[in-house]
Amino acid sequence: MLTKKVEEALNEQLNRELYSAYLYMSISSSCTNRGLKGFANWFMVQYHEEMLHAMKFYEYINLQGGRVALKALAQPPSEFSSPLEMFNKTLEHEQFITKSINDLVELSISEKDHATQIFLHWYVTEQVEEESNDNEILAQLRIIRDDAQALMMLDRELAARMTTVPTEFSKGVQAALKGPAA
Ligand code: OFO
């Protein structure tokens, strides 16, 4: 079972993960408008990852007999001056999410909720990867600066990113993670 405090905090995080998806969808669209198909692909793959993160919270709240309470999503930014700004905003947002996950872990400890603490470990590890991916691309963008040819080469590289997470959750996250045969 979940305490009221933990249930509210999990719902808050569910909203933040949905906002993450919304933000990356917005950035992806902006990339498409600029003709940066590879960047657009990278952010759309990120969108799918965030939907998985959100759905894991959704399923966990239900599994624990809690109540999913969906809230309004904030409007994401839609104007970006450059790919560098897009990734700066992405890293800034992921650092916010990392802090938010860490706060949730702290709460689960103070509420003596061991199950939620264990559930959150996956997100703690995931956030290390999220920030590392952003830092890696940011480093390349800082080298590229205004070199259009180098930017297009990076765009081709980002076009290769594939969605590796399930995108269909009708039968639940765990079933989707096990694949179609589950
Ligand atoms: Fe859900 O990790 Fe990004 O926001």
mmCIF file of C-alpha atoms and ligand atoms in Angstrom:
data_model
loop_
_atom_site.group_PDB
_atom_site.id
_atom_site.type_symbol
_atom_site.label_atom_id
_atom_site.label_comp_id
_atom_site.label_asym_id
_atom_site.label_seq_id
_atom_site.Cartn_x
_atom_site.Cartn_y
_atom_site.Cartn_z
ATOM 1 C CA MET A 1 0.000 0.000 0.000
ATOM 2 C CA LEU A 2 0.959 3.622 -0.468
ATOM 3 C CA THR A 3 0.742 6.424 2.066
ATOM 4 C CA LYS A 4 -1.163 9.496 0.910
ATOM 5 C CA LYS A 5 2.092 11.457 0.689
ATOM 6 C CA VAL A 6 3.781 8.821 -1.477
ATOM 7 C CA GLU A 7 0.696 8.428 -3.685
ATOM 8 C CA GLU A 8 0.601 12.195 -4.325
ATOM 9 C CA ALA A 9 4.324 12.348 -5.038
ATOM 10 C CA LEU A 10 4.090 9.394 -7.473
ATOM 11 C CA ASN A 11 1.225 11.128 -9.295
ATOM 12 C CA GLU A 12 3.289 14.316 -9.450
ATOM 13 C CA GLN A 13 6.145 12.357 -11.000
ATOM 14 C CA LEU A 14 3.773 10.697 -13.475
ATOM 15 C CA ASN A 15 2.814 14.206 -14.595
ATOM 16 C CA ARG A 16 6.489 15.216 -14.899
ATOM 17 C CA GLU A 17 7.276 12.195 -17.065
ATOM 18 C CA LEU A 18 4.298 12.990 -19.315
ATOM 19 C CA TYR A 19 5.537 16.585 -19.537
ATOM 20 C CA SER A 20 8.978 15.259 -20.521
ATOM 21 C CA ALA A 21 7.332 13.375 -23.401
ATOM 22 C CA TYR A 22 5.411 16.520 -24.355
ATOM 23 C CA LEU A 23 8.586 18.637 -24.263
ATOM 24 C CA TYR A 24 10.534 16.237 -26.483
ATOM 25 C CA MET A 25 7.638 15.993 -28.911
ATOM 26 C CA SER A 26 7.712 19.782 -29.174
ATOM 27 C CA ILE A 27 11.481 19.846 -29.741
ATOM 28 C CA SER A 28 11.148 17.063 -32.316
ATOM 29 C CA SER A 29 8.623 19.105 -34.254
ATOM 30 C CA SER A 30 10.903 22.132 -34.179
ATOM 31 C CA CYS A 31 13.752 19.973 -35.564
ATOM 32 C CA THR A 32 11.491 18.765 -38.400
ATOM 33 C CA ASN A 33 10.683 22.392 -39.273
ATOM 34 C CA ARG A 34 14.398 23.130 -39.524
ATOM 35 C CA GLY A 35 15.041 20.165 -41.821
ATOM 36 C CA LEU A 36 16.966 18.314 -39.105
ATOM 37 C CA LYS A 37 15.370 14.890 -39.580
ATOM 38 C CA GLY A 38 17.961 13.037 -37.508
ATOM 39 C CA PHE A 39 17.533 15.367 -34.529
ATOM 40 C CA ALA A 40 13.758 15.050 -34.943
ATOM 41 C CA ASN A 41 14.127 11.260 -34.816
ATOM 42 C CA TRP A 42 16.323 11.409 -31.686
ATOM 43 C CA PHE A 43 13.749 13.498 -29.829
ATOM 44 C CA MET A 44 10.840 11.319 -30.979
ATOM 45 C CA VAL A 45 12.660 8.243 -29.668
ATOM 46 C CA GLN A 46 13.097 10.186 -26.425
ATOM 47 C CA TYR A 47 9.352 10.897 -26.440
ATOM 48 C CA HIS A 48 8.669 7.120 -26.481
ATOM 49 C CA GLU A 49 11.135 6.551 -23.643
ATOM 50 C CA GLU A 50 9.351 9.166 -21.538
ATOM 51 C CA MET A 51 5.983 7.566 -22.235
ATOM 52 C CA LEU A 52 7.400 4.299 -20.883
ATOM 53 C CA HIS A 53 8.674 6.139 -17.785
ATOM 54 C CA ALA A 54 5.209 7.638 -17.275
ATOM 55 C CA MET A 55 3.415 4.322 -17.836
ATOM 56 C CA LYS A 56 5.641 2.564 -15.308
ATOM 57 C CA PHE A 57 4.452 5.063 -12.668
ATOM 58 C CA TYR A 58 0.850 4.648 -13.837
ATOM 59 C CA GLU A 59 1.041 0.883 -13.489
ATOM 60 C CA TYR A 60 2.878 0.964 -10.161
ATOM 61 C CA ILE A 61 0.316 3.297 -8.566
ATOM 62 C CA ASN A 62 -2.509 0.968 -9.666
ATOM 63 C CA LEU A 63 -0.588 -2.150 -8.604
ATOM 64 C CA GLN A 64 -0.256 -0.706 -5.102
ATOM 65 C CA GLY A 65 -3.986 -0.015 -4.860
ATOM 66 C CA GLY A 66 -3.443 3.725 -5.262
ATOM 67 C CA ARG A 67 -5.399 6.148 -7.383
ATOM 68 C CA VAL A 68 -3.922 7.595 -10.587
ATOM 69 C CA ALA A 69 -4.754 11.312 -10.640
ATOM 70 C CA LEU A 70 -3.928 12.872 -13.994
ATOM 71 C CA LYS A 71 -3.220 16.598 -13.909
ATOM 72 C CA ALA A 72 -2.988 19.258 -16.599
ATOM 73 C CA LEU A 73 0.225 19.349 -18.583
ATOM 74 C CA ALA A 74 2.128 22.624 -18.816
ATOM 75 C CA GLN A 75 2.685 24.047 -22.284
ATOM 76 C CA PRO A 76 6.191 23.163 -23.461
ATOM 77 C CA PRO A 77 8.409 25.730 -25.231
ATOM 78 C CA SER A 78 8.216 25.584 -29.022
ATOM 79 C CA GLU A 79 10.823 28.130 -30.150
ATOM 80 C CA PHE A 80 14.509 27.264 -29.951
ATOM 81 C CA SER A 81 17.363 29.354 -31.296
ATOM 82 C CA SER A 82 19.577 26.359 -32.173
ATOM 83 C CA PRO A 83 20.149 22.614 -31.617
ATOM 84 C CA LEU A 84 22.562 23.681 -28.863
ATOM 85 C CA GLU A 85 19.731 25.445 -27.057
ATOM 86 C CA MET A 86 17.504 22.371 -27.526
ATOM 87 C CA PHE A 87 20.034 20.141 -25.817
ATOM 88 C CA ASN A 88 20.828 22.710 -23.127
ATOM 89 C CA LYS A 89 17.108 22.784 -22.290
ATOM 90 C CA THR A 90 16.977 18.973 -22.424
ATOM 91 C CA LEU A 91 19.884 18.567 -19.998
ATOM 92 C CA GLU A 92 18.455 21.228 -17.683
ATOM 93 C CA HIS A 93 15.125 19.395 -17.675
ATOM 94 C CA GLU A 94 16.737 16.009 -17.027
ATOM 95 C CA GLN A 95 18.691 17.473 -14.103
ATOM 96 C CA PHE A 96 15.369 18.679 -12.697
ATOM 97 C CA ILE A 97 13.909 15.169 -13.163
ATOM 98 C CA THR A 98 16.942 13.595 -11.466
ATOM 99 C CA LYS A 99 16.428 15.858 -8.450
ATOM 100 C CA SER A 100 12.747 15.038 -8.453
ATOM 101 C CA ILE A 101 13.448 11.256 -8.476
ATOM 102 C CA ASN A 102 15.995 11.691 -5.684
ATOM 103 C CA ASP A 103 13.411 13.611 -3.623
ATOM 104 C CA LEU A 104 10.956 10.754 -4.199
ATOM 105 C CA VAL A 105 13.516 8.223 -2.979
ATOM 106 C CA GLU A 106 14.054 10.358 0.141
ATOM 107 C CA LEU A 107 10.303 10.467 0.717
ATOM 108 C CA SER A 108 9.947 6.699 0.317
ATOM 109 C CA ILE A 109 12.714 6.258 2.917
ATOM 110 C CA SER A 110 11.115 8.656 5.396
ATOM 111 C CA GLU A 111 7.722 6.946 4.858
ATOM 112 C CA LYS A 112 9.373 3.525 5.359
ATOM 113 C CA ASP A 113 8.004 2.465 1.960
ATOM 114 C CA HIS A 114 10.577 -0.124 0.875
ATOM 115 C CA ALA A 115 8.613 -1.310 -2.168
ATOM 116 C CA THR A 116 8.507 2.189 -3.643
ATOM 117 C CA GLN A 117 12.149 2.710 -2.838
ATOM 118 C CA ILE A 118 13.056 -0.448 -4.786
ATOM 119 C CA PHE A 119 10.710 0.542 -7.651
ATOM 120 C CA LEU A 120 12.512 3.898 -7.904
ATOM 121 C CA HIS A 121 15.970 2.341 -8.268
ATOM 122 C CA TRP A 122 15.304 1.780 -11.980
ATOM 123 C CA TYR A 123 14.727 5.538 -12.409
ATOM 124 C CA VAL A 124 17.848 6.461 -10.439
ATOM 125 C CA THR A 125 19.945 4.429 -12.893
ATOM 126 C CA GLU A 126 17.965 5.648 -15.890
ATOM 127 C CA GLN A 127 18.637 9.292 -14.982
ATOM 128 C CA VAL A 128 22.401 8.694 -15.065
ATOM 129 C CA GLU A 129 21.996 7.458 -18.643
ATOM 130 C CA GLU A 130 19.668 10.320 -19.611
ATOM 131 C CA GLU A 131 22.088 13.013 -18.446
ATOM 132 C CA SER A 132 25.080 11.219 -19.931
ATOM 133 C CA ASN A 133 23.404 10.981 -23.389
ATOM 134 C CA ASP A 134 22.616 14.707 -23.315
ATOM 135 C CA ASN A 135 26.120 15.665 -22.170
ATOM 136 C CA GLU A 136 27.657 13.602 -24.968
ATOM 137 C CA ILE A 137 25.617 15.335 -27.687
ATOM 138 C CA LEU A 138 26.119 18.751 -26.068
ATOM 139 C CA ALA A 139 29.896 18.252 -26.197
ATOM 140 C CA GLN A 140 29.674 17.517 -29.931
ATOM 141 C CA LEU A 141 27.441 20.550 -30.542
ATOM 142 C CA ARG A 142 29.939 22.801 -28.757
ATOM 143 C CA ILE A 143 32.685 21.576 -31.101
ATOM 144 C CA ILE A 144 30.441 21.951 -34.169
ATOM 145 C CA ARG A 145 29.403 25.564 -33.372
ATOM 146 C CA ASP A 146 28.348 27.110 -36.730
ATOM 147 C CA ASP A 147 29.789 24.389 -38.977
ATOM 148 C CA ALA A 148 26.728 23.410 -41.070
ATOM 149 C CA GLN A 149 28.449 20.408 -42.646
ATOM 150 C CA ALA A 150 29.418 18.978 -39.255
ATOM 151 C CA LEU A 151 25.877 19.601 -38.015
ATOM 152 C CA MET A 152 24.433 17.600 -40.914
ATOM 153 C CA MET A 153 26.874 14.766 -40.129
ATOM 154 C CA LEU A 154 25.609 14.700 -36.532
ATOM 155 C CA ASP A 155 22.052 14.815 -37.886
ATOM 156 C CA ARG A 156 22.758 11.649 -39.893
ATOM 157 C CA GLU A 157 24.185 9.989 -36.793
ATOM 158 C CA LEU A 158 21.110 10.857 -34.702
ATOM 159 C CA ALA A 159 18.852 9.486 -37.451
ATOM 160 C CA ALA A 160 20.142 6.014 -36.559
ATOM 161 C CA ARG A 161 18.708 6.053 -33.035
ATOM 162 C CA MET A 162 16.013 3.388 -32.744
ATOM 163 C CA THR A 163 13.114 3.085 -30.324
ATOM 164 C CA THR A 164 14.007 0.154 -28.089
ATOM 165 C CA VAL A 165 11.173 0.531 -25.594
ATOM 166 C CA PRO A 166 7.658 -0.851 -26.117
ATOM 167 C CA THR A 167 5.171 1.668 -27.470
ATOM 168 C CA GLU A 168 1.943 -0.262 -26.918
ATOM 169 C CA PHE A 169 0.649 -0.442 -23.358
ATOM 170 C CA SER A 170 -2.946 -1.650 -23.715
ATOM 171 C CA LYS A 171 -2.174 -4.806 -21.759
ATOM 172 C CA GLY A 172 0.087 -3.048 -19.267
ATOM 173 C CA VAL A 173 3.732 -2.130 -19.021
ATOM 174 C CA GLN A 174 5.049 -5.446 -17.731
ATOM 175 C CA ALA A 175 3.283 -7.338 -20.555
ATOM 176 C CA ALA A 176 4.661 -4.841 -23.102
ATOM 177 C CA LEU A 177 8.186 -5.185 -21.712
ATOM 178 C CA LYS A 178 7.993 -8.970 -22.128
ATOM 179 C CA GLY A 179 7.054 -8.565 -25.792
ATOM 180 C CA PRO A 180 4.145 -9.665 -28.020
ATOM 181 C CA ALA A 181 4.222 -13.284 -26.837
ATOM 182 C CA ALA A 182 3.445 -12.285 -23.223
HETATM 183 FE FE1 OFO B 1 11.925 10.244 -17.631
HETATM 184 O O1 OFO B 1 13.675 10.629 -17.890
HETATM 185 FE FE2 OFO B 1 13.714 12.076 -18.993
HETATM 186 O O2 OFO B 1 12.564 13.135 -18.185
#
